[in-house]
XYZ file of C-alpha atoms in Angstrom:
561
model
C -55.058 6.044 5.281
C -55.523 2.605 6.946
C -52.518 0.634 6.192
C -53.863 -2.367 5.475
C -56.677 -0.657 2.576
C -53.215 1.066 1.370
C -51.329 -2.345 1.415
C -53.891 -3.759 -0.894
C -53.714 -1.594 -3.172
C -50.216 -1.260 -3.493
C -50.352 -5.354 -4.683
C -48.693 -6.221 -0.781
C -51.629 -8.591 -0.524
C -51.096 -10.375 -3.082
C -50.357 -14.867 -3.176
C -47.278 -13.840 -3.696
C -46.404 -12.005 -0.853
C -47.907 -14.602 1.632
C -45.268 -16.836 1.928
C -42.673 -14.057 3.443
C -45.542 -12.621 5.792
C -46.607 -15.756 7.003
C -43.242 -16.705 8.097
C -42.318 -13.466 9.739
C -45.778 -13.439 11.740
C -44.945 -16.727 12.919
C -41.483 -15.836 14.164
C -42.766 -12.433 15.802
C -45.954 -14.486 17.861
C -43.156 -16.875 19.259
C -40.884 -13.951 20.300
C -43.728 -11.901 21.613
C -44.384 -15.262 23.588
C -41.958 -14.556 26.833
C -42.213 -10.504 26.413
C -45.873 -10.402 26.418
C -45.964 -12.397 29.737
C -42.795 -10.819 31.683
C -44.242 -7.812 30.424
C -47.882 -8.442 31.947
C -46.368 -9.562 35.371
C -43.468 -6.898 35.657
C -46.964 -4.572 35.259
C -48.755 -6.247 38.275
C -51.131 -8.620 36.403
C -51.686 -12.206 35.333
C -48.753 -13.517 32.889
C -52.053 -14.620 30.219
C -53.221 -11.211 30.262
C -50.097 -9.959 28.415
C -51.031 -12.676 25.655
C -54.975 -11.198 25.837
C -52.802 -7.629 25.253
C -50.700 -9.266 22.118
C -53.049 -10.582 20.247
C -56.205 -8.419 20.251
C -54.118 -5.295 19.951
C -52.001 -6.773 17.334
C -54.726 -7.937 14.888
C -56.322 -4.045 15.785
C -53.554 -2.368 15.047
C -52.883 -4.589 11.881
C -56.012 -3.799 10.577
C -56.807 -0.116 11.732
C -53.368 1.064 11.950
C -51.264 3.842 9.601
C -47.645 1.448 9.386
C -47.669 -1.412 7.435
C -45.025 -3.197 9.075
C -46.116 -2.239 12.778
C -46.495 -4.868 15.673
C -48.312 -3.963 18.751
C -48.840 -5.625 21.964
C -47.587 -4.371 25.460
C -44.357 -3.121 25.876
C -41.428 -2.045 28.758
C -42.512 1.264 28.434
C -45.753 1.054 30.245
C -44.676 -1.396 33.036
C -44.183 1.677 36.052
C -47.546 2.901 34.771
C -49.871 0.243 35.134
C -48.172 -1.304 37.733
C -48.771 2.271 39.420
C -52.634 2.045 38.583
C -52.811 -1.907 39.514
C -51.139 -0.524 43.201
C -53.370 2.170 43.633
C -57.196 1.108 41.342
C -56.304 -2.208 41.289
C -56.540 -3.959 38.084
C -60.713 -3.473 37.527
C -59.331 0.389 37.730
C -56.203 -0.519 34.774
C -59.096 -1.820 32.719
C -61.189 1.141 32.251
C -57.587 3.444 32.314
C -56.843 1.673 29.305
C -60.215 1.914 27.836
C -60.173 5.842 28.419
C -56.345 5.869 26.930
C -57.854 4.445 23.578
C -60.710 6.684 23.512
C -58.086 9.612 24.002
C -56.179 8.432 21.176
C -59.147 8.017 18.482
C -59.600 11.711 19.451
C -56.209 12.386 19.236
C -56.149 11.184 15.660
C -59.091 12.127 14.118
C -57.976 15.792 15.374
C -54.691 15.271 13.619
C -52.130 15.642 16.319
C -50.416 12.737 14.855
C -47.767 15.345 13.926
C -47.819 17.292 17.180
C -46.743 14.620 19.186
C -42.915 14.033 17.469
C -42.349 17.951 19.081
C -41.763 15.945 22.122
C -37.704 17.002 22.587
C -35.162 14.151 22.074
C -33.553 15.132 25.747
C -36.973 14.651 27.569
C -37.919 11.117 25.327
C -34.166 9.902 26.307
C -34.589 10.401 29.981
C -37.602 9.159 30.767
C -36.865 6.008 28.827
C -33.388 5.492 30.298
C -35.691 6.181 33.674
C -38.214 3.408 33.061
C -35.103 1.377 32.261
C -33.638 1.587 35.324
C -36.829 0.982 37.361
C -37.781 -2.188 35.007
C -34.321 -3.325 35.650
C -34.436 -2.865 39.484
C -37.866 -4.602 40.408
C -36.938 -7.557 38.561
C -34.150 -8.310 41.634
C -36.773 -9.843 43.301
C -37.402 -12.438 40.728
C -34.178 -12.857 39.094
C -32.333 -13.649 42.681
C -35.421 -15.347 44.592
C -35.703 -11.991 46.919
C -38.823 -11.029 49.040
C -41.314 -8.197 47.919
C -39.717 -5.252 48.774
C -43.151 -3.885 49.392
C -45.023 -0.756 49.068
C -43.070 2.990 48.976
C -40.896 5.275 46.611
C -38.323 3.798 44.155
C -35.556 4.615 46.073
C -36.552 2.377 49.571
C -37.297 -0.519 47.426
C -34.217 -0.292 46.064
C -32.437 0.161 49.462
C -34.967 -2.754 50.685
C -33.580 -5.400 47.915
C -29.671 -4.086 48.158
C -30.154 -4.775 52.116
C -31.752 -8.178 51.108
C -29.128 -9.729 48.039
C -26.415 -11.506 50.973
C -29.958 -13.679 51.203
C -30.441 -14.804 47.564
C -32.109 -17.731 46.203
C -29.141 -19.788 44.909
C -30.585 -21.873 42.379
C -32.947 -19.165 41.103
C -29.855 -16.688 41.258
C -28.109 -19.187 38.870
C -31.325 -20.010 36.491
C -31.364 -16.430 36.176
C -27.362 -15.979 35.394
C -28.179 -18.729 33.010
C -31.242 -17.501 30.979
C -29.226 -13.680 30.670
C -26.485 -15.636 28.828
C -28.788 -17.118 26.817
C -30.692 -13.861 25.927
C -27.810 -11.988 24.705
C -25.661 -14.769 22.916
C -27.750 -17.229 22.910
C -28.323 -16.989 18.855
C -24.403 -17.548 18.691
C -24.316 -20.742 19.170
C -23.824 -22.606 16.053
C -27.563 -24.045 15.085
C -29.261 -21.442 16.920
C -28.476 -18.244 15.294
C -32.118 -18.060 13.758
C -33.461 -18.677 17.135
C -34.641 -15.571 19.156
C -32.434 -15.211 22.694
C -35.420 -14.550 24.654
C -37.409 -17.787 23.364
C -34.311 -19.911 23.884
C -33.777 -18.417 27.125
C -37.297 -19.293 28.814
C -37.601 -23.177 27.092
C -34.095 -24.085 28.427
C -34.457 -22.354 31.979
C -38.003 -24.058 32.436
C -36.646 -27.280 30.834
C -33.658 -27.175 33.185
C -36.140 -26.408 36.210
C -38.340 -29.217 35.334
C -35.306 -31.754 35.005
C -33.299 -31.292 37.443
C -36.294 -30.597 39.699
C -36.037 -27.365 41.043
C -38.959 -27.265 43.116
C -38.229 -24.329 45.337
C -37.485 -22.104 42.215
C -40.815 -19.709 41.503
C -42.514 -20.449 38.186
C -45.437 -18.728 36.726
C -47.682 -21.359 37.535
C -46.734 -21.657 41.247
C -46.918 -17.638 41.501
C -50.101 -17.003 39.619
C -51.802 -20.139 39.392
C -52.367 -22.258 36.092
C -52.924 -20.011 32.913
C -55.945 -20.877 31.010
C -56.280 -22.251 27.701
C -59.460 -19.502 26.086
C -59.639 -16.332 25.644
C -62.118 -14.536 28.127
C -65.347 -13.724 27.474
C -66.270 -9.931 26.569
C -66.750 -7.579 29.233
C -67.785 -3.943 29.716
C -65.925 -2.362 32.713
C -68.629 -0.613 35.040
C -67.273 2.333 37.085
C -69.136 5.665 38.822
C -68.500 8.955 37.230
C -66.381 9.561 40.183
C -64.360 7.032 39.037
C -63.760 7.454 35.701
C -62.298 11.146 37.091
C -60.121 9.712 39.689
C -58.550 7.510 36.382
C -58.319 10.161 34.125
C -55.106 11.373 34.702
C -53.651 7.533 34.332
C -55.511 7.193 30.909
C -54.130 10.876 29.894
C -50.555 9.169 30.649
C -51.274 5.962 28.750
C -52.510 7.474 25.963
C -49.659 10.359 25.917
C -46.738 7.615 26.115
C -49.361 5.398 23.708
C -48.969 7.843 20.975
C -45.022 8.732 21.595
C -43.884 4.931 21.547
C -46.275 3.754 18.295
C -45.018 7.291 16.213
C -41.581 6.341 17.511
C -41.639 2.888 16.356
C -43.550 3.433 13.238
C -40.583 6.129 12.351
C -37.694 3.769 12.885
C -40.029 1.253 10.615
C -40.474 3.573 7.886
C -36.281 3.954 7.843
C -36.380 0.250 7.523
C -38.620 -0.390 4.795
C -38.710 2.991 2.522
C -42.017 3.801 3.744
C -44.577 6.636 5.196
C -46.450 5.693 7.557
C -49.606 8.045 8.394
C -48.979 9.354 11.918
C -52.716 9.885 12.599
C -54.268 6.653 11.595
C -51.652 5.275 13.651
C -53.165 6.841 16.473
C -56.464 5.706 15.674
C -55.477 2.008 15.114
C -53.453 2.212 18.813
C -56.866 3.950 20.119
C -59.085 0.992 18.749
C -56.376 -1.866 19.766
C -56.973 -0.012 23.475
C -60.708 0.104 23.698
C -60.702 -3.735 22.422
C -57.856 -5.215 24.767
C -59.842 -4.148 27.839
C -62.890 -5.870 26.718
C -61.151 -9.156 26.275
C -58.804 -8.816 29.758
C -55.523 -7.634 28.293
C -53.922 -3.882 28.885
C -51.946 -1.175 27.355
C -50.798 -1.906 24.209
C -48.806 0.309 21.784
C -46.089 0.019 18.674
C -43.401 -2.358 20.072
C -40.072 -1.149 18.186
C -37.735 -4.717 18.629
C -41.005 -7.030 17.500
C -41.689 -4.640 14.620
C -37.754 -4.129 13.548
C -37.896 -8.877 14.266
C -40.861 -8.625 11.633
C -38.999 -6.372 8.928
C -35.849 -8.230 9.354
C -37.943 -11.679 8.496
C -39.251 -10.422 5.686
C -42.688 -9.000 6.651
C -43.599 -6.089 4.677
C -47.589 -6.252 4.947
C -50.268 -6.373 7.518
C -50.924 -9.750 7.088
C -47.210 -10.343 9.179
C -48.928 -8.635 12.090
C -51.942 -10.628 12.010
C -50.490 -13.903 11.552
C -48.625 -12.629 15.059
C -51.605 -12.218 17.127
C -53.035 -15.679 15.700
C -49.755 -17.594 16.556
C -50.141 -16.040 20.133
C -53.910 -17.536 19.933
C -52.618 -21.050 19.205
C -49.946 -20.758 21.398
C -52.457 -19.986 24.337
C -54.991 -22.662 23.183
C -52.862 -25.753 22.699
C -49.246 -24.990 24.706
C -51.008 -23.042 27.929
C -50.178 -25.683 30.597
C -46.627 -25.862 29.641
C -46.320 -21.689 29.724
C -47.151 -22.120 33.096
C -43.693 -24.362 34.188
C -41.852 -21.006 32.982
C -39.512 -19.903 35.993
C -40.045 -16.197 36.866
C -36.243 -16.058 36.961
C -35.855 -16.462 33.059
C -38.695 -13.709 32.751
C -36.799 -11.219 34.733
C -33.581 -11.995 33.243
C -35.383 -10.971 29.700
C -36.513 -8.021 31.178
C -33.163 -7.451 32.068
C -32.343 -7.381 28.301
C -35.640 -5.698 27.652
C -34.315 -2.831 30.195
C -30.776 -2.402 28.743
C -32.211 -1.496 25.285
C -34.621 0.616 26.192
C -32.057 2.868 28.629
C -30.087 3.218 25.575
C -26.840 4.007 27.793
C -24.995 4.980 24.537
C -27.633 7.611 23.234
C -27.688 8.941 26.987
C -24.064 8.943 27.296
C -23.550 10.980 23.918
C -26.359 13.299 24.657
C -24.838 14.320 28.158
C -21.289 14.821 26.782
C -21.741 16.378 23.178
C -25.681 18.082 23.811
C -25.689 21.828 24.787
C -25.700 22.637 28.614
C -29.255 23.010 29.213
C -30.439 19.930 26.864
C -27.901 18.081 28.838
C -29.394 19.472 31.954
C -33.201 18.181 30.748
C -31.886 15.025 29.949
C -30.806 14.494 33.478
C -33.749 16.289 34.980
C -36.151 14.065 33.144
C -34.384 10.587 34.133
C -33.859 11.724 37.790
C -37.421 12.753 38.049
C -38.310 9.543 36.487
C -36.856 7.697 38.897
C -37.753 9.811 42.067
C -41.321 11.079 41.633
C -43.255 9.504 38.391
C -43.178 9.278 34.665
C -46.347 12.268 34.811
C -44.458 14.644 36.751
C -40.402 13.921 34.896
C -42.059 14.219 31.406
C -44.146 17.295 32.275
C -41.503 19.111 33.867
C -38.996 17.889 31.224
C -41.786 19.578 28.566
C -41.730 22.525 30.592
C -38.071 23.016 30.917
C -37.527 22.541 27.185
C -40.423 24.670 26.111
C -38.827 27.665 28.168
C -35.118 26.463 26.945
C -36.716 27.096 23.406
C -38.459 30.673 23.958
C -35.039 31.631 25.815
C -33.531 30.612 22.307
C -35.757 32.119 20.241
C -35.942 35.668 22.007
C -32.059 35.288 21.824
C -32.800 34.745 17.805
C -34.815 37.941 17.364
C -33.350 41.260 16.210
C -34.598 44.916 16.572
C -31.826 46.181 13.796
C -31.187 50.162 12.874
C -30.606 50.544 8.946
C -28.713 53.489 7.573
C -29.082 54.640 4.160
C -25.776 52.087 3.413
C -27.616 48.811 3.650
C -30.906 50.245 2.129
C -29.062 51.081 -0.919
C -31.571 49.473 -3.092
C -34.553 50.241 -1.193
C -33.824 54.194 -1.921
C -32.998 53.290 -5.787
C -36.147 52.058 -5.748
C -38.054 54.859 -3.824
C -36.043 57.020 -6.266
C -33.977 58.764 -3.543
C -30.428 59.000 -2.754
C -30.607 59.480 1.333
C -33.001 58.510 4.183
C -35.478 61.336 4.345
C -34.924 63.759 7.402
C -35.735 63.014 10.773
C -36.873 59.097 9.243
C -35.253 56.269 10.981
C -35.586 52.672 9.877
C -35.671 49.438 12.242
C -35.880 45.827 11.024
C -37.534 43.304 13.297
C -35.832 39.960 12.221
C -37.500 37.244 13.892
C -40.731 36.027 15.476
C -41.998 38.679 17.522
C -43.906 36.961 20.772
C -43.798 36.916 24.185
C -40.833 35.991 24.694
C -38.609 38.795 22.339
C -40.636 41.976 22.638
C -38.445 43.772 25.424
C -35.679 43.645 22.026
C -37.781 46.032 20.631
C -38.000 48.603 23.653
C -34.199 48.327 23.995
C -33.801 49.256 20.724
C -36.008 52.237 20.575
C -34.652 53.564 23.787
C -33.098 57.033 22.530
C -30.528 58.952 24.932
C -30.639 61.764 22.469
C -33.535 63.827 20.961
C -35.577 60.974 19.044
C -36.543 61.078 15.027
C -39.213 62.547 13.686
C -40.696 59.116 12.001
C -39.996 55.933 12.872
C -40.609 52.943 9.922
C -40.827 49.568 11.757
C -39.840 46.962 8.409
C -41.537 43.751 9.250
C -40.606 41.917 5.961
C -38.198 39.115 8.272
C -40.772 38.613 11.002
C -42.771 35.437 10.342
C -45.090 35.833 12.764
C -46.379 38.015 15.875
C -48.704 36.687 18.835
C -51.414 38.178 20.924
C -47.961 39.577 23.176
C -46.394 40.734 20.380
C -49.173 42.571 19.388
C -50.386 44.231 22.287
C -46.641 45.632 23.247
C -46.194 47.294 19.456
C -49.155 48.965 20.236
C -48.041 50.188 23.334
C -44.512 51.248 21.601
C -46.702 53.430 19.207
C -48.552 55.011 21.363
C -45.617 55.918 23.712
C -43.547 56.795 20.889
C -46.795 59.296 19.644
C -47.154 61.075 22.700
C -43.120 61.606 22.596
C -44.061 63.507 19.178
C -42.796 60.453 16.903
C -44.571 58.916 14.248
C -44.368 55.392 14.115
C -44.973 53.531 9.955
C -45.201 49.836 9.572
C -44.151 48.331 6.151
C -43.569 44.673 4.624
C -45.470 42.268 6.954
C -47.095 39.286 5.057
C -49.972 38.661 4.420
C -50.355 36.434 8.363
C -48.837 38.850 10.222
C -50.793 41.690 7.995
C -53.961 40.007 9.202
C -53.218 40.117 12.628
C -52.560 43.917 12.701
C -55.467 45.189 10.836
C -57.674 42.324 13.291
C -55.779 44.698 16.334
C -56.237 47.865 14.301
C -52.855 48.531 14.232
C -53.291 48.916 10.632
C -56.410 51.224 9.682
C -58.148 52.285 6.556
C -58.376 55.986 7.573
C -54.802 55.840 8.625
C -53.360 54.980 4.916
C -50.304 56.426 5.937
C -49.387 54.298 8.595
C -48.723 51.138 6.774
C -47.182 50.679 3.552
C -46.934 47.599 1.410
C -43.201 47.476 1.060
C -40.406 50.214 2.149
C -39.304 51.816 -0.955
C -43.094 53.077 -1.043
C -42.758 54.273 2.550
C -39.380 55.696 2.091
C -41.266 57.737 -0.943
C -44.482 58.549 0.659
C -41.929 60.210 4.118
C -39.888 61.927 1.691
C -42.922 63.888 0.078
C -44.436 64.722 3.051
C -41.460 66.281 4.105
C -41.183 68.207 1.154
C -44.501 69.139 1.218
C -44.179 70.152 5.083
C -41.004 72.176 3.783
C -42.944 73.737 0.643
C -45.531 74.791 3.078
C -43.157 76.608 5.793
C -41.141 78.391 3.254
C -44.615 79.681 2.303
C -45.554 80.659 5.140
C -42.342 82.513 5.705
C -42.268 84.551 2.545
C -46.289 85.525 3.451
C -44.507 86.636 6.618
């Protein structure tokens, strides 16, 4: 349901809820101030576009979204992305990338994956992140010390390029930068300012100290990007070739996919903040609308931001309203304080970004994941982050996917059991069936587990006699939850091996899914009623009277003889 329809009705809209809402808004727009520009320029754009991003997709997502409490704008996340498309479509080609990404993610919620996408492993999630980290961290050296562009190429030669560069650091943007990280992380310490946000107090001191003590030769935003303009632009359609829009489509797949993982994410740590439920797939449809609008207006990918969401819960916002009030404080921000964004040094940015970077690596979770995680989650975690950092966020989360999908199966095959029963452990089964033994020559194997493609050679192993095999074989599928196409198509091989070997094979106890399946593969037959039984006391029965009908018969025979 639309949060803010669901809000309303739950009395969240009320006078009396205004005052609280209002107030965190106000506080969130002011903090989203500095991110939304370092993020917008760490991404290879113009610092205003990251305020375009803030507060169209954070009225969108206010209004469209599935969280009450969620605050969207651009975030860390997608900074090697776009700045990725900026390098190689240039930022007409981010535009429509982003406008695809929010098309995908409509789609994406009206067909209710909302839930799919939390199956996303913890390992891969925590590498990639702690990847993106480290790459945010790294190319903002160049601003934070005053460095030259390291220029075009792989992660690792920009690194080496700005490592072989530091001996020639900008001094006073080296220390502007030294001083606006001290200010980020204790700035709210000092006595007065505890209610102001670090990152805020970090970018008016640094440009107040630049403009003071005139620090000409120190880079601002203004003398990087030119003045930033006090309107918002004027609505425009993105024209591309069909060509085009292929060549972009694996960008806007990525956008959307890390889209859709960041908002659930976010809206899931809100929900443990606030004592709500958030509804995963309206979510996706608010992010999806927020993306098709920011385009239009010149911003970029937007999603859930976690720290400006967990800022508006911890100020008291508990409504939509608190996310709309942000994008409107960004508005007046741009429209009456615009020339005075642009004295911002680039060394405070980077120096938030810095912050920005350490949270999202989140060293500790990494650290505890590679020490106390099994092996080979341990092993995707580091997979993931290396790939991250080597090759691209596309390839380290697909391969991460990959890994963990075959980690599970390997788990899962190792889960499923082909067990023998004797007439011991089927104690009530015969009490039921009325006997007090197995019937001769009747054997009776359990599957216990989900029989796919990945466990059915535990089934041959089992049935592998070295001795003379039974005369009937009763496969009991009451623990197996479910069977795939695989599974299917290698029972029915096992039955008709064991048949020419002269064994009979009966199936009992499946459920009514796994019932469905077999009679759809004609495994189970109407003119072979007695090759599937409902449960195994009635098969036990039905094997035991047709031996002793079989025996009646040949003693017949005999005395005839």
């Amino acid at each position: 349901m639309i949060a803010i329809l669901e809000a309303a009705r739950a009395g969240m809209l009320r006078r009396e809820h205004w005052g609280r809402n209002l107030v965190a808004g106000a506080i969130v727009g002011v903090v989203a101030l500095p991110l939304s520009m370092a993020f917008a320029i760490a991404s290879g754009v113009r610092p205003e576009q990251g305020l375009y991003t803030a507060i169209i997709a954070g009225i969108a997502v206010s209004l469209f979204g599935g969280s009450r409490v969620q605050i969207a704008g651009p975030t860390g996340a997608f900074i090697v992305i776009l700045a990725g498309v900026v390098a190689q479509f240039g930022v007409a080609g981010l535009m429509l990338a982003t406008l695809m990404a929010g098309i995908m993610l409509v789609a994406m919620g009206w067909a209710r994956l909302g839930s799919v996408i939390r199956f996303i492993p913890d390992p891969v999630i925590v590498g990639f992140t702690a990847g993106i980290g480290v790459i945010i961290w790294v190319g903002q050296w160049q601003y934070f010390f005053g460095l030259p562009a390291p220029g075009a190429g792989p992660f690792y030669l920009k690194t080496w390029t700005l490592l072989q560069a530091l001996p020639q650091l900008h001094v006073e943007t080296t220390a502007i930068g030294l001083l606006s990280l001290a200010l980020a992380l204790w700035g709210p310490r000092i006595p007065g300012l505890a209610r102001v946000p670090g990152p805020l107090l970090a970018m008016l001191v640094a440009t107040a100290a630049v403009q003071l003590l005139h620090l000409d030769k120190v880079a601002t935003i203004e003398s990087t990007f030119g003045a930033i303009p006090r309107s918002l632009p004027q609505l425009q359609f993105p024209a591309a070739s069909f060509d085009h829009w292929m060549a972009l489509l694996p960008s806007a797949f990525t956008i959307a996919m890390l889209g859709a993982i960041e908002s659930l994410l976010s809206a899931v740590v809100a929900d443990g903040m606030v004592g709500t439920r958030h509804d995963a797939n309206q979510e996706l449809i608010g992010q999806g609308i927020a993306n098709i609008l920011s385009p239009l207006f010149g911003g970029i990918a937007a999603t859930g931001a976690i720290a400006r969401t967990a800022t508006n819960i911890r100020n008291g916002g508990n409504a939509p309203l608190a996310g709309i009030v942000h994008g409107l404080t960004l508005l007046l921000i741009l429209l009456v304080f615009a020339p005075y964004a642009g004295k911002v040094p680039l060394a405070a940015l980077a120096a938030i970004l810095f912050v920005v970077a350490w949270n999202m690596s989140e060293a500790h979770r990494f650290l505890r994941l590679l020490r106390h995680a099994p092996r080979a989650d341990a092993g995707i975690l580091v997979i993931t982050f290396a790939l991250t950092i080597l090759t691209d966020l596309v390839v380290a989360v697909n391969i991460g996917v990959i890994l963990a999908m075959f980690q599970f199966m390997r788990r899962m095959s190792a889960a499923v059991d082909v067990v023998e029963h004797g007439a011991h452990s089927l104690r009530e089964q015969l009490a039921q069936a009325g006997l007090q033994a197995l019937p001769p020559g009747v054997v009776v194997y359990a599957i216990d587990g989900p029989f796919f493609f990945g466990s059915v050679d535990s089934l041959e192993r089992a049935l592998s006699w070295s001795q003379q095999p039974p005369r009937h074989v009763v496969l009991w599928l009451e623990r197996m939850p479910l069977i795939d196409a695989t599974g299917l198509k290698r029972l029915e091989s096992t039955i008709e091996a064991l048949h020419r070997r002269g064994v009979k094979v009966v199936l009992c106890g499946a459920n009514p899914r796994v019932l469905r399946k077999l009679v759809r593969a004609q495994l189970v037959r109407r003119d072979r009623p007695d090759g599937y039984f409902a449960d195994l006391a009635t098969a036990l029965r039905a094997l035991h009277d047709g031996a002793q009908a079989i025996a009646g018969q040949d003693g017949q025979s005999a005395s005839e003889a």
